[in-house]
Coordinates of C-alpha atoms and ligand atoms in Angstrom, one line a residue:
M1 CA 117.1 106.7 164.2
F2 CA 119.2 103.6 163.4
K3 CA 119.8 103.1 167.1
G4 CA 121.9 100.2 167.7
F5 CA 122.9 99.8 164.1
D6 CA 126.5 98.8 164.0
V7 CA 128.2 100.9 161.3
R8 CA 131.3 98.7 161.4
V9 CA 129.5 95.6 160.2
W10 CA 129.4 95.0 156.5
P11 CA 127.3 96.0 154.6
S12 CA 128.0 99.6 155.4
R13 CA 125.3 102.0 156.0
L14 CA 126.0 103.8 152.6
V15 CA 125.7 100.5 150.7
V16 CA 122.4 99.8 152.4
R17 CA 121.2 103.2 151.5
Y18 CA 122.1 102.8 147.9
F19 CA 120.6 99.3 147.8
V20 CA 117.2 100.6 149.2
V21 CA 117.3 103.5 146.7
F22 CA 118.0 101.3 143.8
V23 CA 115.2 98.8 145.0
V24 CA 112.7 101.7 145.3
L25 CA 113.7 103.1 141.8
A26 CA 113.5 99.6 140.2
F27 CA 110.1 99.1 141.8
L28 CA 108.9 102.5 140.5
F29 CA 110.4 102.0 137.1
T30 CA 108.7 98.6 136.7
N31 CA 105.4 100.0 137.8
Y32 CA 105.8 102.9 135.4
Y33 CA 106.6 100.6 132.7
L34 CA 103.7 98.3 133.3
W35 CA 101.0 100.7 134.2
S36 CA 102.0 103.8 132.5
D37 CA 99.7 102.7 129.6
W38 CA 97.4 105.5 128.8
Q39 CA 98.0 108.2 131.4
T40 CA 101.6 109.2 130.4
W41 CA 101.8 109.0 126.7
D42 CA 101.8 112.6 125.4
V43 CA 99.7 112.1 122.2
D44 CA 99.1 115.7 121.6
S45 CA 102.7 116.5 121.1
Y46 CA 103.1 113.5 118.9
Q47 CA 103.4 114.3 115.1
P48 CA 102.5 111.6 112.6
P49 CA 105.7 110.5 110.9
S50 CA 107.1 112.5 108.1
G51 CA 109.9 110.8 106.2
P52 CA 111.0 109.6 102.8
G53 CA 108.5 107.1 101.5
V54 CA 105.8 107.8 103.8
A55 CA 105.6 111.3 102.9
Q56 CA 104.6 110.2 99.4
H57 CA 101.7 108.1 100.8
P58 CA 98.2 109.5 100.3
I59 CA 97.2 108.3 103.6
K60 CA 99.8 110.7 105.1
K61 CA 98.2 113.7 103.6
L62 CA 94.7 112.5 104.7
M63 CA 95.9 112.3 108.1
K64 CA 97.5 115.7 108.0
D65 CA 94.4 117.4 106.6
A66 CA 92.0 115.6 108.9
R67 CA 94.1 116.6 111.9
A68 CA 93.8 120.2 110.7
R69 CA 90.0 119.9 110.4
H70 CA 89.7 118.4 113.8
N71 CA 91.7 121.2 115.4
E72 CA 89.9 123.9 113.6
Q73 CA 86.6 122.4 114.9
L74 CA 88.1 122.3 118.4
S75 CA 89.0 126.0 118.1
R76 CA 85.3 126.6 117.9
R77 CA 84.5 125.0 121.3
S78 CA 82.0 127.0 123.3
L79 CA 82.9 127.8 126.8
D80 CA 79.9 130.0 127.9
V81 CA 76.2 129.9 127.1
A82 CA 76.3 133.3 125.5
T83 CA 78.9 132.0 122.9
A84 CA 77.0 128.8 122.5
A85 CA 73.7 130.6 121.9
A86 CA 75.3 133.0 119.3
R87 CA 76.8 129.9 117.4
Y88 CA 73.5 128.2 117.6
R89 CA 71.8 131.1 115.9
E90 CA 74.4 131.4 113.3
A91 CA 74.2 127.7 112.3
R92 CA 70.5 127.2 112.9
G93 CA 68.8 130.4 111.9
R94 CA 66.7 130.3 115.1
H95 CA 66.9 131.1 118.7
P96 CA 68.0 128.0 120.9
P97 CA 65.1 126.3 122.5
P98 CA 63.9 127.3 126.0
G99 CA 66.0 125.2 128.6
F100 CA 69.1 125.8 126.5
D101 CA 70.8 127.5 129.5
L102 CA 70.2 124.5 131.9
W103 CA 71.4 122.1 129.3
F104 CA 74.6 124.2 128.7
Q105 CA 75.2 124.3 132.5
A106 CA 75.0 120.6 132.6
A107 CA 77.5 120.4 129.8
L108 CA 79.9 122.8 131.9
D109 CA 79.4 120.8 134.8
T110 CA 80.6 117.4 133.2
D111 CA 83.4 119.2 131.2
A112 CA 81.6 118.2 127.9
V113 CA 83.2 119.5 124.7
I114 CA 80.5 121.6 123.1
V115 CA 81.1 122.3 119.4
E116 CA 77.9 123.3 117.5
D117 CA 78.9 121.1 114.5
F118 CA 78.6 117.9 116.8
F119 CA 74.9 118.4 116.9
D120 CA 74.2 118.7 113.2
R121 CA 72.6 115.3 113.1
I122 CA 69.8 116.6 115.3
Y123 CA 68.8 119.3 112.7
K124 CA 69.1 117.0 109.7
D125 CA 66.8 114.5 111.5
L126 CA 64.2 117.1 112.8
T127 CA 63.9 119.5 109.8
P128 CA 61.3 117.5 107.9
F129 CA 59.0 117.5 111.0
W130 CA 59.0 121.3 111.2
G131 CA 57.4 121.1 107.9
M132 CA 54.6 118.9 109.3
D133 CA 51.5 119.9 111.0
T134 CA 52.1 120.3 114.7
K135 CA 49.2 118.5 116.1
M136 CA 49.7 115.6 113.6
V137 CA 53.3 115.1 115.0
R138 CA 52.3 115.4 118.4
D139 CA 49.4 112.8 118.1
R140 CA 51.5 110.4 116.2
A141 CA 54.3 110.6 118.8
H142 CA 51.9 110.1 121.6
S143 CA 50.0 107.1 120.3
W144 CA 53.1 105.0 119.3
P145 CA 53.1 101.6 121.3
W146 CA 56.5 102.4 122.9
V147 CA 57.2 105.8 124.2
V148 CA 59.5 107.4 126.7
R149 CA 57.4 110.0 128.2
V150 CA 58.4 113.0 130.4
R151 CA 55.6 114.5 132.4
N152 CA 56.0 117.1 135.3
G153 CA 59.8 116.5 135.2
T154 CA 59.8 112.7 135.5
A155 CA 60.5 110.1 132.8
H156 CA 58.7 106.9 132.4
G157 CA 58.6 104.2 129.8
D158 CA 55.3 103.5 128.3
G159 CA 54.7 100.1 126.3
D160 CA 54.6 96.3 126.5
V161 CA 58.1 95.1 126.7
E162 CA 57.6 91.6 127.9
G163 CA 60.0 89.3 126.3
R164 CA 61.7 92.0 124.6
V165 CA 65.2 93.6 124.8
P166 CA 65.4 96.3 127.6
W167 CA 65.8 99.2 125.2
L168 CA 62.8 101.1 126.4
Q169 CA 64.2 100.8 130.1
L170 CA 67.6 101.8 129.1
W171 CA 66.5 104.9 127.1
T172 CA 64.0 105.9 129.8
G173 CA 66.9 105.5 132.4
L174 CA 69.0 108.0 130.2
V175 CA 66.2 110.5 130.0
G176 CA 65.4 110.2 133.6
E177 CA 68.8 111.7 134.3
F178 CA 67.7 115.0 133.0
A179 CA 63.9 114.9 133.1
E180 CA 63.7 117.4 136.0
G181 CA 63.1 120.8 134.7
M182 CA 62.3 119.4 131.1
P183 CA 59.2 120.3 129.3
D184 CA 56.6 117.4 128.7
V185 CA 57.8 115.4 125.8
D186 CA 57.0 112.0 124.0
M187 CA 59.8 110.1 122.5
P188 CA 58.3 107.2 120.4
I189 CA 61.0 104.5 119.8
N190 CA 61.6 101.9 117.1
Y191 CA 61.7 98.4 118.7
M192 CA 63.1 96.8 115.6
D193 CA 66.9 96.3 114.8
E194 CA 66.3 97.7 111.4
P195 CA 65.3 101.4 110.8
R196 CA 61.8 101.5 109.1
L197 CA 61.1 104.9 107.6
L198 CA 61.9 105.6 104.0
V199 CA 60.2 108.7 102.8
P200 CA 60.7 109.5 99.0
H201 CA 63.1 112.3 98.3
N202 CA 60.5 114.6 96.7
Q203 CA 58.3 114.4 99.9
I204 CA 61.2 115.3 102.1
A205 CA 62.4 118.0 99.9
K206 CA 58.9 119.6 100.2
L207 CA 59.0 119.5 104.0
V208 CA 62.6 120.8 104.1
A209 CA 61.7 123.6 101.8
K210 CA 58.6 124.5 104.0
E211 CA 60.8 124.6 107.1
A212 CA 63.3 126.9 105.4
K213 CA 60.5 129.3 104.4
E214 CA 59.0 129.5 107.9
R215 CA 62.3 129.7 109.8
K216 CA 62.6 132.8 111.7
M217 CA 64.1 134.5 114.6
P218 CA 61.7 136.9 116.3
D219 CA 62.8 139.8 118.4
A220 CA 63.8 138.9 121.9
K221 CA 60.8 140.7 123.3
D222 CA 58.3 138.7 121.4
V223 CA 59.9 135.3 122.3
K224 CA 57.9 132.9 124.5
R225 CA 59.7 130.7 127.1
E226 CA 57.1 128.3 128.4
Y227 CA 56.2 125.1 126.4
Q228 CA 52.4 124.5 126.4
G229 CA 52.9 121.0 127.8
L230 CA 51.2 117.7 126.8
A231 CA 48.2 117.6 129.3
A232 CA 45.7 118.2 126.4
V233 CA 47.0 115.3 124.3
D234 CA 47.1 113.1 127.4
E235 CA 43.3 114.0 127.8
A236 CA 42.5 113.4 124.2
K237 CA 44.2 110.0 124.0
P238 CA 44.7 110.1 120.2
K239 CA 44.3 106.7 118.5
L240 CA 47.5 104.9 117.2
Y241 CA 48.4 106.1 113.8
D242 CA 49.6 103.2 111.8
P243 CA 50.9 103.8 108.3
R244 CA 50.9 101.3 105.6
W245 CA 54.0 99.0 106.2
Y246 CA 55.8 97.3 103.3
G247 CA 57.1 93.8 103.8
F248 CA 58.9 91.3 101.5
S249 CA 55.8 90.5 99.6
D250 CA 55.4 94.1 98.6
S251 CA 59.0 95.1 97.6
D252 CA 62.6 94.6 98.2
Y253 CA 64.6 96.9 100.5
W254 CA 66.7 98.6 97.8
S255 CA 63.8 99.7 95.6
L256 CA 62.1 101.5 98.6
A257 CA 65.6 102.9 99.7
A258 CA 66.6 104.2 96.3
K259 CA 63.3 106.5 96.1
T260 CA 64.9 108.5 98.9
C261 CA 67.9 109.4 96.8
G262 CA 67.9 112.8 95.3
P263 CA 68.0 113.2 91.4
N264 CA 71.6 114.4 91.6
T265 CA 72.9 111.1 93.3
P266 CA 74.4 108.3 91.5
A267 CA 71.8 105.8 92.9
Y268 CA 68.7 107.9 91.6
G269 CA 66.5 105.7 89.7
V270 CA 68.8 102.6 90.0
K271 CA 66.9 99.3 89.9
A272 CA 67.4 96.5 92.5
E273 CA 69.8 93.7 91.5
K274 CA 67.7 90.6 90.4
D275 CA 70.4 88.2 89.7
F276 CA 72.7 87.4 92.8
S277 CA 74.0 84.3 91.3
K278 CA 77.0 86.1 89.7
P279 CA 80.1 86.9 91.9
A280 CA 80.1 90.1 94.1
E281 CA 80.9 92.9 91.6
F282 CA 83.2 96.0 92.4
P283 CA 82.4 99.0 90.4
S284 CA 85.1 99.3 87.7
H285 CA 87.1 102.5 87.2
Y286 CA 85.7 103.6 90.5
K287 CA 86.6 107.3 91.4
P288 CA 83.7 108.5 93.5
S289 CA 83.8 112.0 94.9
Y290 CA 84.3 111.0 98.4
V291 CA 87.7 109.4 97.7
E292 CA 91.1 110.6 97.2
E293 CA 93.7 108.5 95.6
G294 CA 91.7 105.4 96.5
Y295 CA 91.4 106.3 100.1
I296 CA 88.3 107.7 102.0
L297 CA 88.1 111.5 102.2
N298 CA 84.5 112.3 103.0
W299 CA 83.1 110.0 105.7
T300 CA 79.6 111.4 105.4
S301 CA 79.4 110.5 101.7
A302 CA 81.3 107.3 102.1
M303 CA 78.4 105.9 104.4
D304 CA 75.7 107.0 102.0
P305 CA 74.3 104.4 99.7
C306 CA 72.8 107.1 97.5
E307 CA 76.4 107.7 96.5
Q308 CA 77.1 104.0 95.9
P309 CA 74.6 102.2 93.7
H310 CA 76.8 99.1 93.7
L311 CA 75.9 98.5 97.4
R312 CA 72.7 97.0 96.2
Q313 CA 74.7 93.9 95.7
L314 CA 77.4 94.5 98.2
H315 CA 75.7 94.9 101.5
G316 CA 73.4 92.4 103.4
S317 CA 70.9 95.2 104.2
F318 CA 70.1 95.6 100.5
V319 CA 70.6 92.0 99.5
E320 CA 68.1 90.7 101.9
P321 CA 67.6 92.3 105.4
V322 CA 66.5 90.0 108.2
S323 CA 63.2 91.6 108.6
M324 CA 61.4 94.4 106.7
S325 CA 58.6 96.5 107.8
S326 CA 59.0 99.9 106.2
T327 CA 56.7 102.8 105.4
D328 CA 57.1 105.8 103.0
E329 CA 55.2 107.9 105.3
L330 CA 56.9 110.3 107.8
I331 CA 56.0 109.5 111.4
P332 CA 58.1 110.5 114.5
L333 CA 60.2 107.4 115.5
F334 CA 63.5 107.5 117.5
G335 CA 66.1 104.8 117.0
G336 CA 69.8 103.9 117.7
S337 CA 70.9 103.8 114.1
K338 CA 69.7 104.2 110.6
L339 CA 70.7 104.5 107.0
P340 CA 71.6 108.1 106.0
M341 CA 68.4 107.8 103.9
N342 CA 66.1 106.7 106.6
N343 CA 64.0 109.3 108.4
E344 CA 64.3 108.1 112.1
I345 CA 65.5 110.5 114.7
L346 CA 68.8 109.2 116.0
I347 CA 69.6 108.7 119.6
P348 CA 72.5 106.6 121.1
G349 CA 72.2 102.9 120.6
A350 CA 70.6 101.4 123.7
M351 CA 73.6 98.8 123.7
Y352 CA 75.8 101.8 124.5
L353 CA 73.9 102.3 127.7
T354 CA 74.4 98.7 129.0
D355 CA 77.3 97.5 131.0
D356 CA 77.3 94.3 128.8
E357 CA 81.0 93.5 128.2
F358 CA 80.0 91.9 124.8
Y359 CA 79.5 95.5 123.6
S360 CA 81.7 97.6 125.8
G361 CA 84.7 95.3 126.2
G362 CA 84.4 95.9 129.9
E363 CA 86.7 98.0 131.7
S364 CA 89.9 96.5 130.1
H365 CA 91.1 98.7 127.3
G366 CA 94.0 96.6 126.3
P367 CA 97.8 96.7 126.8
Q368 CA 100.1 99.2 125.6
W369 CA 100.8 99.5 121.9
H370 CA 104.2 97.9 121.9
W371 CA 102.9 94.8 123.7
K372 CA 100.3 94.2 121.0
K373 CA 100.5 91.9 118.2
T374 CA 100.8 93.5 114.8
A375 CA 97.9 91.8 113.2
A376 CA 94.1 92.3 112.7
I377 CA 91.4 90.3 114.5
W378 CA 87.6 89.9 113.8
R379 CA 85.1 87.6 115.3
G380 CA 81.3 87.7 114.8
D381 CA 78.3 86.0 113.5
A382 CA 77.6 85.4 109.8
S383 CA 74.8 88.0 110.1
G384 CA 74.4 91.1 108.2
G385 CA 71.1 90.0 106.6
R386 CA 69.4 86.8 105.5
A387 CA 72.0 85.0 103.5
K388 CA 71.0 82.3 101.2
A389 CA 72.8 79.7 99.0
H390 CA 72.6 82.0 96.0
T391 CA 73.2 85.3 97.8
W392 CA 75.6 84.9 100.6
H393 CA 78.7 85.9 98.6
H394 CA 77.3 89.4 98.3
F395 CA 77.1 90.0 102.1
H396 CA 79.6 92.5 103.7
R397 CA 80.6 90.3 106.6
H398 CA 81.2 87.3 104.3
R399 CA 83.3 89.5 102.2
L400 CA 85.4 90.8 105.0
V401 CA 86.1 87.4 106.5
D402 CA 87.0 85.9 103.1
M403 CA 89.3 88.9 102.2
L404 CA 91.2 88.3 105.4
N405 CA 91.3 84.4 105.0
A406 CA 94.8 83.5 104.0
T407 CA 93.8 80.2 102.4
T408 CA 91.2 81.9 100.2
V409 CA 93.6 84.6 99.1
S410 CA 96.7 82.2 98.6
T411 CA 94.4 79.9 96.5
A412 CA 93.2 82.9 94.4
E413 CA 96.8 84.1 93.9
A414 CA 98.0 80.6 92.9
S415 CA 95.1 79.9 90.5
G416 CA 94.5 83.4 89.2
K417 CA 90.8 82.8 89.7
R418 CA 89.1 85.4 91.7
P419 CA 87.1 84.4 94.8
V420 CA 83.2 84.7 94.5
T421 CA 83.0 87.4 97.3
F422 CA 85.6 89.9 96.1
E423 CA 87.9 91.2 93.3
P424 CA 91.5 91.8 94.1
P425 CA 92.4 95.4 94.5
D426 CA 93.1 97.5 91.4
T427 CA 96.9 97.8 91.2
S428 CA 96.6 100.9 89.1
I429 CA 95.2 102.7 92.1
Y430 CA 96.9 100.9 94.9
S431 CA 100.5 99.9 94.4
S432 CA 101.4 96.9 96.5
S433 CA 104.6 94.7 96.1
R434 CA 102.9 92.0 98.0
A435 CA 100.0 92.0 95.5
E436 CA 102.2 92.0 92.6
S437 CA 104.4 89.2 93.8
K438 CA 101.3 87.3 94.9
E439 CA 102.2 87.2 98.5
L440 CA 99.2 88.7 100.0
G441 CA 97.9 85.4 101.1
K442 CA 101.2 84.4 102.7
W443 CA 101.3 87.7 104.5
L444 CA 97.7 87.3 105.9
G445 CA 98.6 84.1 107.2
T446 CA 100.5 85.8 109.9
F447 CA 98.6 89.2 109.9
A448 CA 95.0 88.3 110.2
D449 CA 93.0 86.1 112.7
V450 CA 89.3 86.4 111.4
G451 CA 86.4 83.9 111.4
F452 CA 82.7 83.4 112.2
T453 CA 81.9 82.2 115.5
Y454 CA 78.3 81.3 114.3
L455 CA 77.3 80.3 110.7
C456 CA 73.5 79.1 110.9
P457 CA 71.3 76.6 112.6
P458 CA 72.7 73.0 112.0
G459 CA 72.3 71.9 108.4
Q460 CA 70.9 75.0 107.0
C461 CA 74.0 76.4 105.4
D462 CA 75.9 73.5 103.9
Y463 CA 76.6 75.7 100.9
L464 CA 79.1 77.6 103.2
T465 CA 81.2 74.7 104.3
D466 CA 83.8 75.1 101.6
F467 CA 84.3 78.6 102.5
Y468 CA 84.0 78.9 106.2
H469 CA 84.4 77.1 109.3
V470 CA 83.2 78.2 112.8
V471 CA 86.1 79.4 115.1
E472 CA 86.1 80.0 118.8
R473 CA 84.9 83.1 120.3
I474 CA 87.6 85.6 121.7
P475 CA 86.6 88.0 124.5
M476 CA 87.0 91.7 123.7
K477 CA 89.9 92.0 126.1
T478 CA 91.9 89.5 124.3
Q479 CA 91.0 91.1 121.0
Y480 CA 92.6 94.2 122.3
T481 CA 95.9 92.6 122.3
Y482 CA 95.9 92.8 118.5
K483 CA 96.6 96.3 117.0
F484 CA 94.0 96.3 114.4
L485 CA 90.3 96.0 114.9
P486 CA 88.2 95.9 111.7
D487 CA 84.5 96.6 112.5
A488 CA 81.6 95.6 110.2
D489 CA 77.9 96.2 110.2
G490 CA 75.7 93.3 111.4
N491 CA 72.0 93.3 110.7
S492 CA 72.2 96.9 111.4
F493 CA 74.9 98.9 113.1
S494 CA 77.8 97.4 114.9
A495 CA 77.4 98.3 118.5
R496 CA 81.1 97.3 119.3
F497 CA 82.4 100.5 117.7
R498 CA 82.2 102.5 121.0
G499 CA 84.1 99.7 122.8
F500 CA 86.8 99.6 119.9
M501 CA 87.1 103.5 120.1
R502 CA 87.8 103.2 123.8
S503 CA 90.4 100.4 123.5
T504 CA 94.1 101.0 123.1
S505 CA 93.9 99.4 119.6
V506 CA 92.9 101.0 116.3
P507 CA 89.3 100.6 114.9
L508 CA 89.0 100.2 111.2
K509 CA 85.5 101.0 110.0
A510 CA 83.2 100.7 106.9
T511 CA 79.5 101.3 107.6
I512 CA 76.2 102.4 105.8
Y513 CA 74.7 103.0 109.3
A514 CA 74.6 106.5 110.7
E515 CA 74.9 107.0 114.4
W516 CA 74.5 109.9 116.9
H517 CA 78.3 110.4 117.3
D518 CA 79.2 110.7 113.5
D519 CA 79.6 114.4 113.6
R520 CA 82.1 114.3 116.5
L521 CA 84.4 111.6 115.1
T522 CA 87.0 112.7 112.5
P523 CA 88.2 109.8 110.1
W524 CA 92.0 109.4 110.0
V525 CA 92.4 111.1 113.5
H526 CA 90.1 109.0 115.7
F527 CA 89.7 105.9 113.6
I528 CA 90.6 104.5 110.1
P529 CA 87.9 104.7 107.5
L530 CA 87.3 102.0 105.1
D531 CA 85.2 101.9 101.9
N532 CA 82.1 99.7 101.9
T533 CA 83.6 97.6 99.1
Y534 CA 86.7 97.0 101.2
R535 CA 88.8 97.5 98.1
D536 CA 91.0 99.7 100.1
L537 CA 91.4 97.1 102.9
Y538 CA 94.8 95.6 102.0
P539 CA 96.4 98.8 101.1
V540 CA 95.3 100.3 104.4
L541 CA 96.6 97.3 106.4
E542 CA 99.7 97.3 104.4
F543 CA 100.4 101.0 105.2
F544 CA 99.7 100.7 108.9
G545 CA 100.8 97.3 109.5
D546 CA 104.6 97.7 109.0
G547 CA 105.3 96.6 112.5
P548 CA 107.4 98.0 115.4
G549 CA 109.7 100.8 114.3
G550 CA 107.8 101.4 111.2
Q551 CA 106.2 104.7 110.2
G552 CA 102.7 103.3 109.4
D553 CA 103.0 101.6 112.9
A554 CA 103.6 104.9 114.5
A555 CA 100.7 106.5 112.5
A556 CA 98.4 103.6 113.8
R557 CA 99.5 104.1 117.3
F558 CA 98.7 107.8 116.9
I559 CA 95.2 107.0 115.8
A560 CA 94.7 104.5 118.5
E561 CA 95.7 106.7 121.2
K562 CA 94.1 109.8 119.9
G563 CA 90.9 108.1 119.4
R564 CA 90.9 106.6 122.8
I565 CA 91.5 109.8 124.5
W566 CA 88.8 111.6 122.3
A567 CA 86.2 108.8 123.2
E568 CA 86.8 109.4 126.9
Q569 CA 86.0 113.2 126.1
V570 CA 83.0 112.9 123.9
L571 CA 81.5 109.5 123.9
R572 CA 80.9 109.2 127.6
R573 CA 77.4 108.4 129.0
E574 CA 77.3 112.2 130.0
D575 CA 77.8 112.9 126.3
M576 CA 75.0 110.6 125.2
K577 CA 72.7 112.3 127.8
L578 CA 73.6 115.7 126.6
Y579 CA 72.8 114.8 123.1
V580 CA 69.4 113.4 123.9
W581 CA 68.7 116.2 126.3
R582 CA 69.3 118.8 123.5
L583 CA 67.4 116.6 121.1
L584 CA 64.4 116.4 123.3
L585 CA 64.3 120.2 124.0
E586 CA 64.2 120.7 120.2
W587 CA 61.6 117.9 119.8
A588 CA 59.3 119.4 122.5
R589 CA 59.4 122.6 120.6
V590 CA 58.5 120.9 117.2
C591 CA 55.6 119.4 119.0
D592 CA 54.3 122.7 120.4
D593 CA 51.7 124.9 118.7
E594 CA 53.8 128.0 119.5
R595 CA 57.0 126.3 117.9
H596 CA 57.9 129.4 115.9
A597 CA 57.7 131.7 118.9
L598 CA 59.4 129.6 121.7
G599 CA 63.1 130.3 122.3
Y600 CA 65.8 130.9 124.6
V601 CA 67.0 134.5 124.6
D602 CA 68.1 135.5 128.1
D603 CA 71.6 136.2 126.6
L604 CA 70.1 138.8 124.4
L605 CA 68.3 140.6 127.1
L606 CA 71.2 141.3 129.6
Ligands
NAG1 C1 51.4 117.1 136.5 O1 51.1 118.3 137.5 C2 49.8 118.9 137.3 C3 49.8 120.2 138.1 O2 50.5 119.9 139.3 C4 48.8 117.9 137.5 O3 47.5 118.5 137.3 C5 48.9 116.7 136.6 O4 48.0 115.6 136.9 C6 50.4 116.2 136.7 N1 50.5 115.1 135.6 C7 51.1 113.9 135.8 C8 51.1 113.0 134.5 O5 51.6 113.6 136.9
NAG2 C1 81.2 115.6 102.4 O1 80.0 115.5 101.5 C2 78.8 116.0 101.9 C3 77.8 115.6 100.8 O2 77.6 114.2 100.8 C4 79.0 117.6 102.0 O3 77.7 118.1 102.4 C5 80.1 117.9 103.0 O4 80.4 119.1 103.2 C6 81.4 117.0 102.8 N1 82.3 117.4 103.8 C7 83.5 117.5 103.6 C8 84.4 117.6 104.8 O5 84.0 117.8 102.5
NAG3 C1 89.3 80.0 104.9 O1 89.0 79.6 103.6 C2 89.0 78.2 103.5 C3 88.7 77.9 102.0 O2 89.4 78.7 101.1 C4 88.0 77.5 104.4 O3 88.1 76.1 104.2 C5 88.3 77.8 105.8 O4 87.2 77.4 106.6 C6 88.3 79.3 105.9 N1 88.5 79.7 107.3 C7 87.6 80.3 108.2 C8 88.1 80.7 109.5 O5 86.5 80.5 107.8

């Protein structure tokens, strides 16, 4: 070693050695600093800040309570099939469906987090079908024009998809990953962006009551394990069951939707808005049950239009959707998103199954927190429904962009005249020195970078030119260099949310669209919830946007990191597959003449 190295020549061996060590350390340190991004930051030991000032803020309490709720949920994680089956029986009042053991094994094999609550949506969606005649359900599912079918353990997509988006292929691909060992099943899918089923409340209530009355848990020895299969219905080839579809000439969307609201909800019997020429109207003295001190407490209610009749003039889906073809009859239909009041059966949006960077943000999840700009960014089309000259100011996307437009807000502050799209937040609920000193507009000038990348075909929306101009698109990975990512519904749900969740930035979300993942995400832990009016938008951004060293900033970073790590555990393709797998086991049972006798009971017979 070191043969021929002359120790008498400067630099001495010792100095060289120190130098080499220094270079190596410097190299390692730089690498660590540059690339440590997500692996090394110990989120779980991190506590949201508690100090004077912040301690008083309602958001701090909401974060603390939400964390406790999430941890409590995690403590009920099932780690073996017997526990999972027991929790199933306790929650659902039935035996799990046959095939539950294979399903659970696949969950174990992929380290999936299995908490029974995460699957609540499946039962909300399927319950009414238990109240319907089995053959009717089976025939209607079979005869739909677009169906993912499983036969003899193989999945194939059935239907004419020429010139259409590849949703049927994407969903068939997902089902194909677990079709082996599955019972025969037909999954009819909705090919429209908008959900289509709006069955009036009293009809659903009857079906739900019937299900509850007939629900039973037979003795293990009487339980059947074999599904009857669908050979008979393939043979019989039932004709398409096409219910009456309502279009714009029959009704407006709100009037059909409000019929699904129960008699105890605020929207019950509320008529559609007829006059959209007035400015968008926030409800006054608004203290809904799902809010605590002005901030979202209960996310499930916060996305439910039955709880918020004012949304009939504050969301594009109710002002005027792009298309409308709805029925008030219950037919089986699976889709990627719906309003809580729709009767579709939810599956993960097909966009979540593509590699399209537009939705996923690609493999770039953004830089570390301290390299991000303390600012909010939003880009998107002026969609969200069919806006017109006399209605556009009631649209949710237009409201979001206007509220974050520094010019609009400064002008309103200077003139004292409210903008047409929104009302300034109520200072009796939200205290804000910026709002009081009329400096919100000035602040937004550096804090918000928002705009539409597309307004309408040339010349067709000149009424918007005083309010908006088209701005350049910004790729997702560049958007991730901003800390705050507000997310707004489009014509239906915003398929960017999963990409936002997986990024190192923090998503802020208001929506009226339910998705498969809702029961596994906890607001204030994994993302920041917003009211659909956006009246809490400024107070939320002011709290979290206090910049490096600030306590709100640390809290935002916590949610960003916690959300990203959680998304990598429960929003993976494997998790979507497990969700649909379990759903289709249940669905195959609902469609089986022996539905009440079928079950998984191996754990009880040991
Ligand atoms: C499924 O398998 C059965 C028996 O092996 C066969 O009779 C039937 O034709 C098969 N069906 C399909 C759709 O391949
Ligand atoms: C939220 O509200 C719904 C009713 O809309 C209720 O069923 C649920 O228990 C509430 N959740 C929490 C966490 O309070
Ligand atoms: C912001 O609002 C002003 C009018 O208040 C409008 O001229 C401008 O185009 C808006 N900016 C964007 C990005 O739409």
